Coordinates of C-alpha atoms in Angstrom, one line a residue:
Chain Q
M22 CA 34.8 59.7 -7.8
P23 CA 36.4 63.5 -7.8
F24 CA 39.9 64.0 -6.8
W25 CA 39.4 65.2 -3.7
A26 CA 37.0 62.4 -3.0
C27 CA 39.3 60.2 -3.2
V28 CA 43.1 61.9 -1.2
A29 CA 40.6 62.9 1.4
G30 CA 39.2 59.0 1.4
T31 CA 43.2 57.8 1.5
L32 CA 43.8 59.9 4.6
M33 CA 40.9 58.6 6.6
I34 CA 42.3 55.3 5.8
A35 CA 45.1 56.3 6.7
C36 CA 44.2 57.8 10.0
E37 CA 42.3 54.4 10.9
R38 CA 45.0 52.5 10.3
R39 CA 46.6 54.5 13.4
N40 CA 43.7 54.9 15.6
T41 CA 43.3 50.1 14.7
A42 CA 47.0 49.4 16.1
I43 CA 46.0 47.0 19.3
P44 CA 47.1 48.4 22.8
V45 CA 49.0 46.9 24.9
H46 CA 46.5 47.3 27.9
F47 CA 43.1 48.7 27.5
G48 CA 43.2 49.3 30.6
Y49 CA 39.3 47.2 31.9
G50 CA 38.9 45.7 34.8
R51 CA 40.6 46.5 38.7
T52 CA 42.8 45.8 40.7
A53 CA 42.4 42.3 42.2
T54 CA 43.2 43.1 45.7
E55 CA 45.1 40.8 48.2
K56 CA 42.4 40.0 50.4
E57 CA 40.3 38.6 47.9
I58 CA 43.0 36.2 46.1
A59 CA 43.1 34.8 49.1
T60 CA 40.0 33.9 49.4
K61 CA 39.3 32.8 45.3
A62 CA 42.5 30.9 45.3
I63 CA 41.5 28.1 47.3
A64 CA 43.2 25.1 44.4
I65 CA 45.7 22.8 46.0
R66 CA 48.8 22.2 44.7
P67 CA 50.4 18.8 44.3
D68 CA 53.5 20.1 45.9
G69 CA 50.9 21.3 48.8
K70 CA 50.7 24.7 48.4
G71 CA 47.5 26.7 48.6
L72 CA 46.7 24.1 52.1
P73 CA 45.5 26.0 54.8
A74 CA 46.4 25.5 58.7
G75 CA 44.4 23.0 60.4
S76 CA 44.4 19.5 60.8
G77 CA 42.1 16.3 60.8
T78 CA 42.8 12.3 62.3
V79 CA 41.1 9.0 61.0
Q80 CA 39.0 9.2 63.6
N81 CA 37.5 12.1 63.2
G82 CA 36.8 11.6 59.9
A83 CA 35.0 8.2 60.6
L84 CA 32.1 10.8 62.4
I85 CA 32.0 13.4 59.3
Y86 CA 32.3 10.5 56.4
A87 CA 29.5 8.1 58.6
A88 CA 27.5 11.4 59.0
K89 CA 27.7 13.4 55.9
C90 CA 29.3 11.1 53.1
A91 CA 28.4 7.4 53.3
S92 CA 25.2 7.9 52.0
C93 CA 25.9 8.3 49.1
H94 CA 28.8 6.4 48.4
G95 CA 28.5 3.9 51.4
T96 CA 28.9 3.2 54.9
T97 CA 32.6 1.3 54.0
G98 CA 33.3 3.9 50.4
V99 CA 33.0 0.6 48.6
E100 CA 28.9 0.0 48.6
G101 CA 28.6 3.3 46.9
P102 CA 26.1 4.2 45.3
Y103 CA 27.5 6.9 43.9
N104 CA 31.2 6.9 43.1
I105 CA 33.2 3.8 45.4
L106 CA 36.0 5.7 47.0
V107 CA 37.7 2.4 48.6
A108 CA 40.5 0.5 46.6
P109 CA 43.2 -0.7 47.8
D110 CA 45.5 -1.0 45.4
T111 CA 47.3 -4.8 45.3
V112 CA 50.5 -6.1 44.0
D113 CA 48.3 -8.5 41.6
A114 CA 45.5 -7.0 40.8
P115 CA 44.8 -6.7 37.2
P116 CA 46.6 -3.8 34.9
F117 CA 44.1 -1.5 34.8
D118 CA 44.2 -1.9 30.6
Q119 CA 42.9 -4.9 30.8
A120 CA 41.0 -5.4 33.1
P121 CA 37.0 -2.9 32.0
K122 CA 35.4 -3.8 35.6
R123 CA 37.7 -3.2 37.8
V124 CA 37.6 -0.7 40.6
K125 CA 38.9 2.8 39.8
A126 CA 40.0 4.9 43.5
I127 CA 41.8 6.4 45.4
G128 CA 43.8 4.1 47.2
N129 CA 44.8 2.6 43.2
Y130 CA 44.2 5.0 40.7
W131 CA 44.1 9.4 42.1
P132 CA 48.3 9.4 41.2
Y133 CA 47.7 12.4 44.3
A134 CA 46.6 13.2 47.7
T135 CA 46.3 17.0 47.9
T136 CA 43.4 16.3 45.6
I137 CA 41.3 14.7 47.8
F138 CA 41.2 17.5 49.7
D139 CA 41.0 20.2 47.0
Y140 CA 38.2 17.9 45.9
V141 CA 36.1 17.6 49.0
R142 CA 37.1 21.2 50.2
R143 CA 35.6 22.6 46.6
A144 CA 32.4 20.4 45.7
M145 CA 31.7 18.3 49.2
P146 CA 29.0 17.1 50.1
F147 CA 27.5 16.8 47.1
N148 CA 23.6 18.3 48.5
A149 CA 26.4 20.8 50.8
P150 CA 29.4 21.9 48.6
G151 CA 31.5 23.7 50.3
S152 CA 30.1 23.5 53.7
L153 CA 33.1 21.7 55.0
S154 CA 35.3 23.2 58.3
D155 CA 39.2 23.0 57.1
N156 CA 39.8 20.7 59.4
E157 CA 36.2 18.7 58.6
V158 CA 37.6 18.2 55.3
Y159 CA 40.9 17.7 56.6
S160 CA 39.7 14.7 58.7
V161 CA 37.7 13.2 55.9
T162 CA 40.6 13.4 53.5
A163 CA 43.0 10.8 56.5
W164 CA 40.1 8.3 57.1
L165 CA 40.1 8.3 53.0
L166 CA 43.4 7.6 52.8
H167 CA 42.8 5.0 55.9
A168 CA 40.3 3.1 54.5
N169 CA 42.8 2.7 51.2
K170 CA 45.0 1.8 53.3
L171 CA 48.1 4.3 53.0
I172 CA 47.8 5.7 56.5
G173 CA 47.9 4.4 60.3
A174 CA 45.0 5.0 62.2
D175 CA 46.6 7.3 64.5
A176 CA 47.9 9.3 61.8
V177 CA 46.9 12.8 61.7
I178 CA 46.7 15.0 58.3
N179 CA 48.0 18.7 57.5
A180 CA 50.1 21.0 55.3
K181 CA 53.2 19.4 56.1
T182 CA 52.2 15.4 56.3
L183 CA 49.3 15.8 53.0
P184 CA 51.3 16.7 50.0
G185 CA 54.4 13.7 51.1
I186 CA 52.0 11.1 51.1
V187 CA 52.9 8.5 48.2
M188 CA 50.0 7.4 46.3
P189 CA 50.1 4.6 44.3
A190 CA 48.4 5.1 41.2
R191 CA 51.7 7.6 40.5
R192 CA 53.8 5.2 39.0
Y193 CA 51.4 4.2 36.5
Y194 CA 50.7 8.1 34.8
V195 CA 51.7 9.3 31.4
T196 CA 51.3 12.7 29.1
D197 CA 49.4 12.1 26.2
S198 CA 51.6 11.1 24.1
R199 CA 48.7 11.1 20.7
K200 CA 49.7 13.3 17.9
G201 CA 47.6 12.9 14.8
G202 CA 49.3 12.1 11.6
D203 CA 49.1 8.6 9.6
G204 CA 51.2 7.6 12.9
P205 CA 50.3 4.4 14.6
Y206 CA 47.0 4.3 16.5
E207 CA 47.4 5.3 20.8
Chain U
M2 CA -6.5 2.8 23.1
S3 CA -3.8 4.4 26.0
Q4 CA -4.1 8.3 26.5
K5 CA -1.0 7.9 25.4
M6 CA -1.7 6.9 22.2
T7 CA -5.3 9.0 22.0
R8 CA -2.8 12.4 22.0
R9 CA -0.8 11.2 19.7
R10 CA -3.4 10.1 16.6
L11 CA -4.2 14.3 17.6
L12 CA -1.2 14.9 17.0
L13 CA 0.2 13.1 14.1
G14 CA -2.9 12.8 12.7
G15 CA -4.9 9.8 12.2
A16 CA -8.3 8.5 10.5
A17 CA -10.2 10.3 12.6
T18 CA -8.1 13.8 12.6
A19 CA -5.2 14.9 10.9
A20 CA -4.8 18.2 11.1
V21 CA -3.2 20.5 13.2
A22 CA -3.5 24.6 13.7
L23 CA -1.7 27.0 15.7
V24 CA -4.6 29.2 17.7
K25 CA -3.5 32.1 20.8
S26 CA -4.9 30.4 23.5
S27 CA -7.2 32.8 26.0
F28 CA -3.3 33.7 27.6
G29 CA -1.6 35.1 24.3
K30 CA 0.3 31.5 24.8
M31 CA 0.1 29.8 21.2
V32 CA -1.1 26.1 21.1
Q33 CA -1.9 23.8 18.7
T34 CA -5.3 22.0 18.7
G35 CA -6.6 19.3 16.3
I36 CA -8.8 19.6 14.3
P37 CA -11.2 17.7 11.2
E38 CA -9.0 17.3 8.3
T39 CA -12.5 18.6 6.1
A40 CA -12.9 21.7 8.4
F41 CA -8.8 23.4 8.4
D42 CA -7.8 24.6 5.1
P43 CA -4.4 27.0 6.2
T44 CA -6.0 29.5 2.4
K45 CA -9.3 30.1 4.5
Q46 CA -7.4 31.2 8.1
V47 CA -6.0 34.1 9.1
G48 CA -2.8 32.4 11.6
P49 CA -0.7 33.8 14.6
L50 CA -0.1 37.2 13.6
P51 CA 4.3 38.1 14.8
G52 CA 5.3 37.1 18.4
V53 CA 7.8 38.8 20.7
L54 CA 9.9 34.4 19.7
G55 CA 9.6 32.2 17.3
T56 CA 8.3 28.5 18.1
R57 CA 9.6 25.5 16.7
S58 CA 6.4 24.4 14.2
P59 CA 4.4 21.7 16.8
F60 CA 5.2 18.9 14.1
E61 CA 8.6 19.1 15.0
H62 CA 9.7 17.4 19.1
P63 CA 13.3 17.4 18.5
Q64 CA 14.5 16.6 22.0
R65 CA 18.0 15.7 23.8
K66 CA 18.1 12.8 25.8
P67 CA 18.8 13.9 29.6
S68 CA 20.6 11.4 32.0
L69 CA 21.7 12.5 34.9
T70 CA 25.1 13.7 34.6
S71 CA 24.0 15.1 31.0
S72 CA 21.6 15.1 27.7
Q73 CA 22.4 14.5 24.1
T74 CA 21.5 16.4 21.1
P75 CA 19.7 14.5 19.0
L76 CA 21.8 13.9 16.3
Q77 CA 19.7 12.4 13.9
D78 CA 16.7 14.8 13.8
L79 CA 19.8 17.9 12.3
Y80 CA 20.4 18.6 8.7
G81 CA 23.6 21.1 9.4
M82 CA 26.7 21.9 11.2
I83 CA 25.3 24.1 13.8
T84 CA 23.8 23.1 17.0
P85 CA 20.7 24.9 17.8
S86 CA 21.2 26.8 21.3
D87 CA 18.4 24.6 23.4
L88 CA 19.6 21.1 21.7
H89 CA 23.1 21.9 22.4
F90 CA 24.6 18.9 24.4
E91 CA 24.6 19.0 28.3
R92 CA 27.5 18.0 31.2
H93 CA 28.1 19.5 34.4
H94 CA 29.6 18.2 38.2
A95 CA 26.7 19.7 39.7
G96 CA 24.1 21.1 38.0
V97 CA 23.7 24.5 36.1
P98 CA 24.5 27.2 38.7
A99 CA 21.9 31.0 39.0
I100 CA 24.8 33.7 37.8
D101 CA 23.4 37.1 38.2
P102 CA 25.1 39.0 35.0
N103 CA 25.3 42.1 36.9
S104 CA 27.3 40.3 39.7
Y105 CA 29.8 38.2 36.9
E106 CA 33.3 38.6 37.5
L107 CA 36.2 36.9 35.8
M108 CA 39.7 37.3 37.9
I109 CA 42.8 36.4 36.5
H110 CA 46.1 36.5 39.0
G111 CA 48.8 34.1 39.9
M112 CA 51.6 34.7 37.7
V113 CA 50.6 37.5 35.8
D114 CA 52.0 40.9 36.4
R115 CA 48.8 42.8 37.3
P116 CA 46.1 40.9 38.7
T117 CA 42.6 41.1 37.6
V118 CA 38.8 41.5 37.8
F119 CA 36.6 41.1 35.0
S120 CA 32.9 42.3 35.3
L121 CA 31.3 40.3 32.0
A122 CA 30.2 44.5 30.7
D123 CA 35.0 44.5 30.5
L124 CA 34.4 41.1 28.8
K125 CA 32.3 42.2 26.5
R126 CA 34.7 46.4 25.0
F127 CA 37.2 43.6 23.9
P128 CA 38.3 43.6 20.8
S129 CA 35.3 40.1 20.0
V130 CA 36.0 37.3 17.3
S131 CA 33.8 34.8 16.8
R132 CA 34.1 31.3 15.8
I133 CA 32.9 28.5 15.2
C134 CA 33.7 25.1 16.5
F135 CA 32.1 21.7 17.3
I136 CA 32.7 20.7 21.7
E137 CA 32.2 17.0 22.4
C138 CA 32.4 15.5 25.6
S139 CA 35.4 12.5 25.5
G140 CA 33.3 10.7 27.0
N141 CA 31.6 10.3 24.3
F142 CA 30.6 7.0 23.2
R143 CA 28.6 3.8 24.1
K144 CA 30.1 0.4 24.1
P145 CA 27.6 -1.4 20.7
D146 CA 26.0 -3.0 22.9
K147 CA 22.7 -3.2 21.1
E148 CA 20.7 -2.7 17.7
S149 CA 18.1 0.1 18.7
I150 CA 19.9 3.0 19.6
T151 CA 20.8 6.1 17.6
P152 CA 23.0 8.9 16.7
Q153 CA 22.1 10.4 19.7
D154 CA 22.5 7.5 22.1
I155 CA 26.3 6.9 20.2
C156 CA 27.8 10.1 20.0
G157 CA 25.2 13.1 21.0
L158 CA 27.9 15.2 23.7
T159 CA 29.1 16.7 20.4
S160 CA 27.4 19.3 19.8
Q161 CA 28.9 22.5 17.7
S162 CA 28.0 26.5 17.9
E163 CA 28.7 30.1 16.7
W164 CA 30.8 31.3 19.9
T165 CA 31.2 35.0 20.4
G166 CA 33.9 36.2 23.2
V167 CA 37.5 38.2 23.5
M168 CA 40.8 35.9 22.7
L169 CA 42.4 34.5 25.6
S170 CA 45.2 35.8 24.8
T171 CA 43.9 39.1 24.3
L172 CA 43.2 39.2 28.5
F173 CA 46.9 37.2 28.7
R174 CA 48.9 40.6 27.5
E175 CA 46.1 42.7 29.5
V176 CA 47.2 41.0 32.1
G177 CA 50.9 40.4 32.2
V178 CA 50.9 37.3 32.3
N179 CA 55.4 35.7 33.2
P180 CA 56.9 34.1 30.4
K181 CA 57.8 32.2 33.2
A182 CA 54.1 30.5 32.7
T183 CA 53.2 27.3 32.1
W184 CA 49.8 26.4 32.5
F185 CA 46.7 27.7 34.2
L186 CA 43.6 27.0 36.3
A187 CA 40.3 27.8 34.9
E188 CA 38.2 27.4 37.6
G189 CA 33.8 27.6 37.6
S190 CA 31.7 29.2 39.4
D191 CA 28.9 26.4 39.6
A192 CA 28.1 23.4 42.7
A193 CA 31.4 21.6 41.8
V194 CA 33.3 25.0 41.1
M195 CA 34.9 22.7 39.0
T196 CA 39.0 23.2 38.2
R197 CA 41.6 22.0 34.9
S198 CA 44.8 22.7 33.6
I199 CA 45.9 24.0 30.8
P200 CA 49.0 24.9 29.1
V201 CA 49.6 28.6 28.4
S202 CA 50.0 27.3 25.2
K203 CA 46.9 26.6 24.1
G204 CA 45.8 30.1 25.7
W205 CA 47.7 32.0 23.7
E206 CA 46.9 29.8 20.7
D207 CA 43.2 29.6 20.1
A208 CA 41.4 29.3 24.2
M209 CA 38.9 32.3 23.7
I210 CA 36.6 33.9 26.3
V211 CA 33.4 33.3 24.9
Y212 CA 30.2 35.4 26.4
A213 CA 27.2 34.6 23.4
Q214 CA 26.2 31.6 21.2
N215 CA 24.4 31.2 17.7
G216 CA 24.7 35.1 18.0
E217 CA 22.5 35.6 21.7
A218 CA 24.2 35.4 25.3
I219 CA 25.3 32.2 26.4
R220 CA 22.3 29.4 27.4
P221 CA 22.9 29.1 31.6
Q222 CA 23.4 25.5 30.4
Q223 CA 26.7 26.3 27.9
G224 CA 27.8 28.5 30.8
Y225 CA 25.9 31.6 31.4
P226 CA 27.1 34.0 31.3
A227 CA 30.8 33.2 29.8
R228 CA 33.6 30.3 29.2
L229 CA 36.7 29.0 28.7
L230 CA 35.9 28.0 25.2
L231 CA 39.3 26.0 24.3
P232 CA 38.5 24.8 20.3
G233 CA 38.8 21.0 19.1
W234 CA 39.6 19.9 23.5
E235 CA 37.8 17.4 25.7
G236 CA 34.9 19.4 26.0
N237 CA 35.3 19.4 30.0
T238 CA 38.4 21.8 29.5
S239 CA 35.9 24.9 28.2
V240 CA 35.2 25.6 31.9
K241 CA 31.8 27.0 31.4
W242 CA 30.5 29.8 34.3
I243 CA 33.9 30.4 34.5
R244 CA 35.0 33.4 37.7
R245 CA 39.2 32.8 37.6
I246 CA 42.2 31.7 35.9
E247 CA 45.5 31.1 38.1
L248 CA 48.1 31.0 36.0
S249 CA 51.0 28.9 37.4
D250 CA 53.7 27.0 36.9
G251 CA 52.6 23.7 36.9
P252 CA 49.7 21.4 36.4
F253 CA 47.0 21.4 40.3
M254 CA 46.5 17.8 39.0
T255 CA 42.8 18.6 40.2
R256 CA 40.3 15.8 40.1
E257 CA 39.1 16.0 36.6
E258 CA 42.8 15.8 35.4
T259 CA 43.3 12.4 37.5
S260 CA 40.9 10.0 38.6
K261 CA 38.1 11.3 36.2
Y262 CA 39.1 12.5 32.7
T263 CA 41.7 9.7 32.3
E264 CA 42.7 7.0 31.3
P265 CA 44.1 3.4 30.8
V266 CA 46.2 2.0 27.7
K267 CA 48.4 -0.2 27.1
D268 CA 51.0 -2.2 29.8
G269 CA 48.7 -0.5 32.5
K270 CA 50.3 3.3 32.6
I271 CA 47.6 5.7 33.1
R272 CA 47.2 8.2 30.6
Q273 CA 46.6 11.9 31.5
F274 CA 46.3 15.5 29.6
S275 CA 44.8 14.2 26.7
F276 CA 43.0 16.9 24.9
T277 CA 42.4 17.2 21.8
M278 CA 40.0 14.9 19.9
D279 CA 40.6 12.5 17.5
A280 CA 39.1 13.2 13.7
R281 CA 35.5 10.7 14.0
S282 CA 32.3 10.7 12.0
I283 CA 28.8 9.3 11.8
I284 CA 26.4 8.8 9.7
T285 CA 23.4 10.2 10.6
Y286 CA 21.0 9.0 7.7
P287 CA 19.8 6.2 8.0
A288 CA 20.3 5.4 11.4
Y289 CA 18.1 3.8 13.4
P290 CA 15.3 3.8 13.4
A291 CA 14.2 4.7 10.4
Q292 CA 13.2 2.6 7.8
L293 CA 14.2 2.7 4.1
E294 CA 12.5 1.6 0.7
K295 CA 14.9 0.8 -2.2
G296 CA 16.6 3.0 -4.9
W297 CA 18.4 6.6 -3.8
V298 CA 19.7 7.6 -0.6
E299 CA 21.1 9.8 0.3
I300 CA 22.9 9.3 2.6
R301 CA 24.0 12.5 5.3
G302 CA 27.0 12.9 8.2
L303 CA 29.1 14.8 10.7
A304 CA 32.7 14.6 10.9
W305 CA 35.0 16.5 12.7
S306 CA 38.2 16.3 14.0
G307 CA 40.4 17.9 17.3
R308 CA 43.4 18.8 15.4
G309 CA 42.3 21.1 11.9
K310 CA 40.3 20.6 9.5
I311 CA 38.6 17.6 7.4
R312 CA 40.2 16.6 4.3
Q313 CA 37.9 14.2 3.7
V314 CA 35.5 11.8 4.4
E315 CA 35.3 7.8 3.4
V316 CA 31.6 5.8 2.8
S317 CA 31.0 2.7 2.6
T318 CA 28.3 1.0 1.3
D319 CA 29.5 -2.9 1.8
A320 CA 30.3 -3.4 5.2
G321 CA 33.6 -1.3 5.1
K322 CA 35.3 -3.7 1.7
T323 CA 35.2 -0.8 -0.6
W324 CA 35.1 3.0 0.1
N325 CA 34.0 6.4 -1.4
A326 CA 35.0 10.0 -1.2
A327 CA 31.5 11.6 0.1
R328 CA 31.2 14.6 -0.6
L329 CA 31.9 18.4 1.6
Q330 CA 28.8 20.7 2.4
E331 CA 31.3 24.2 2.7
P332 CA 32.3 26.0 4.7
V333 CA 34.7 23.4 5.5
L334 CA 35.5 24.5 8.7
D335 CA 39.3 24.1 11.3
K336 CA 38.8 22.0 14.5
A337 CA 34.3 22.2 13.4
H338 CA 31.7 19.6 12.5
T339 CA 31.3 19.6 8.6
Y340 CA 27.9 18.1 7.2
F341 CA 28.4 15.4 4.4
R342 CA 26.3 13.5 1.9
Y343 CA 26.8 10.5 -0.4
L344 CA 24.7 9.4 -2.5
W345 CA 23.7 5.4 -2.6
Q346 CA 21.7 3.1 -4.8
W347 CA 20.1 0.5 -2.4
N348 CA 18.9 -2.7 -4.0
G349 CA 17.3 -4.3 -1.4
D350 CA 20.2 -6.3 -0.1
T351 CA 21.2 -6.9 3.5
T352 CA 24.5 -4.4 4.1
A353 CA 25.7 -1.7 6.2
I354 CA 26.9 1.5 5.5
M355 CA 29.9 3.7 7.8
S356 CA 31.3 6.2 7.4
R357 CA 35.3 7.4 7.9
A358 CA 37.4 10.9 8.2
I359 CA 40.2 11.8 7.6
D360 CA 41.5 15.1 9.2
E361 CA 44.5 17.4 7.5
T362 CA 47.1 15.8 10.0
G363 CA 46.3 12.5 7.8
Y364 CA 44.7 11.3 10.8
V365 CA 42.6 8.7 9.7
Q366 CA 39.1 8.0 12.3
P367 CA 39.9 3.8 13.3
G368 CA 37.9 1.4 14.0
L369 CA 36.5 0.1 17.4
Q370 CA 39.2 -3.0 17.1
E371 CA 41.5 -1.6 16.7
L372 CA 41.0 1.4 18.8
I373 CA 41.2 -1.6 21.6
A374 CA 44.2 -3.3 20.4
A375 CA 45.9 -0.1 20.9
R376 CA 45.4 0.8 24.3
G377 CA 43.2 -2.5 25.9
I378 CA 39.8 -3.7 26.4
G379 CA 39.9 -1.5 30.1
T380 CA 40.3 1.6 28.2
G381 CA 37.6 4.8 28.7
Y382 CA 37.6 8.4 27.6
H383 CA 38.3 9.4 23.3
L384 CA 36.8 6.8 21.8
N385 CA 36.5 7.7 17.7
P386 CA 36.0 4.5 16.1
V387 CA 33.8 3.7 13.0
T388 CA 29.9 3.8 13.5
A389 CA 28.2 1.4 11.2
W390 CA 24.3 0.8 10.6
L391 CA 22.8 -1.9 9.5
I392 CA 20.6 -2.2 7.0
K393 CA 18.1 -5.4 6.8
R394 CA 16.1 -6.7 4.4
D395 CA 13.4 -4.7 4.8
G396 CA 13.9 -2.0 5.0
Q397 CA 14.8 -1.7 8.9
V398 CA 18.1 0.3 10.2
V399 CA 19.8 -0.8 13.1
Y400 CA 23.4 0.4 15.2
S401 CA 25.7 -3.1 14.1
P402 CA 26.5 -4.4 17.5
E403 CA 30.2 -4.8 17.7
K404 CA 32.0 -6.9 20.9
W405 CA 33.9 -5.2 23.1
K406 CA 36.7 -7.8 23.3

C-alpha cells in the first residue's frame, strides 16, 4: 500500500470515529401532547392514581353483570365456563401451596381492588372489550367485590373508595427471591 | 379404507403409489400430486422454476399444536437452535391484532423529560441491534399424566429467534428517563390491551423494542409491527404489539402480574414478579413417538437459561443413576437455546433417558420432586423439571409419567 493511501485511511478512520460518537438525542419522534397522554394512559395504580370520575353501585353492577358477563363467568360468578371470579377468602381454607385444586379468584387471590377496574375497563367483556362506560365499570367492580364478600350491598365504588378496600390475599404476596446459583431451590 | 387413510397413502407412499411430485396448478400455485412410482424420475423431468416464496418439502409437516389460548412449537421436529418463524409458539389473551404499520405508534411518557411518540419508521432510524435469544412462557409445563405425549406437549411454549430492533436504553436516553423512575408499564395494542410492570433496571440492561424476527418483519403472532423483548424473562413480559411505555415509581399491579403469572409457594405465600426463567433442558430425540433400534443412537435436545449461558448439559441413560456431559453445539449464547448431543449405544434393555442443564451461575436443573418439595404441590408457574423418556424393550419411546405429589 502506498504511503499516501495509508495516511488517507488513517485520517478517514479518525474522521469516522468522531462521527460515530453516540448522540444523547437523535431527535426522532414527536412530542406527545397532554391530550393524547390523557386519552391513552388508562392504567390504574394500586393507590388509585388514574381512576376516572364517576361511580357505581352493587345493584347496577348486578344488572350489567347478568347481561354482559354471566354467559362466560356464570350467573353468580362461580359456574364458569371461563374464569371463576367469585371465591371469598375463608379462615379455614387450606393454603394455596398445599391445595392444587383450590379455586383462585378475586376474593382469595387478587391483592388489589384497583386491578379489577383496570382490567375490566381495558379487556372486558371478551366479545366487546373497552365497551363499558366508566360508571358501568365501577358498577361491575362493585358487584364483583360484593359477591366476594368484600363490601356491603349498599356500598358505592368510586375513585376514593376503591383503593381503600383491603384485599385478603394481599398479605400472602411476596416478591421473587430466586437467584440461581447452587443454593437451595426456591 | 377411510378417506384419511387414502390420502395418507397418497401423500406418504404405500404399495400403490410411492412418489410425490411438485407441479404447477392452472392457477400457478405449487401443488403436490401422487404419481405411480415407475413413472417418476426427478432426473427426467424439469422441476418448477424459481418462485416468489420458498416452500417446505411436501414430505415435511411440522405443525404447531393450538389450543384456545396458545399453540406450541414442535420441538421434536427441529434440528437447531432457531425456531422457524411460522413455528414460533403463540400465546395471547385476546387474539392477534391487525395493526397497520403506517399508523403504528409507540408512546413513552410518565417520569420522563420529553414524552415522545415514535412511529415505526422512527424506531427503525435508531441504531439497531440483533440478538438471538429464547422466549419461553412461564406456564410452559405439563403435569406428567400419561405416556403418549411429545416434547411439544411438555414444553412447546419456548421458541428462539434472531430479533432485531432498538435497545430500550437508547429510547430511554432519547426521552430522558427520570432517575427516580423505578418501574415502567408496557402496554400492548391487542384486544386485551395487555399490560405488565417491568423494573426500569431491565430496561437499561438488555431490553429491546424489536421489529424484526429471523431477518424479516416480525410475524403478527409474535407482535407485528413491534414488541418489547426482555431476554431471559417470562414470555408474558415481552409485551407484543407494544403501544405505550409509562415510566413510574412503582408497579401498577396489573391483572397479569397478580391474579395470573404468580405462583403459590411455601407457607401459603404467593410469589410475584418471578421474571427470570430458570435453566431447563429437554431431550427432543429420541422422544415419544420415536421408535428405536438397537445400536448407536444420537441423543439430541435443547437447553437454555434465563440467567445466562448454558455451562453444561448432562445426560443420563440409566434412569438418573449416572450422568455424562453432552456436547454443546456452538455458538453457546447468553439466554439462548443451546443444542446438545450425546452419542449412546442402546443394548435393547428397558431404561430411561434424561438430561439436565447447568447454567453459568452453577444452577442445576432440578427434578420434579425437588421443585414440589421447595414450593408445595399447589405451586404453578416456572416449573422446569428434568424430563425423562422411557425406552421400552421393543424400542418404543414414551414419556415417563411421574406422580404429582
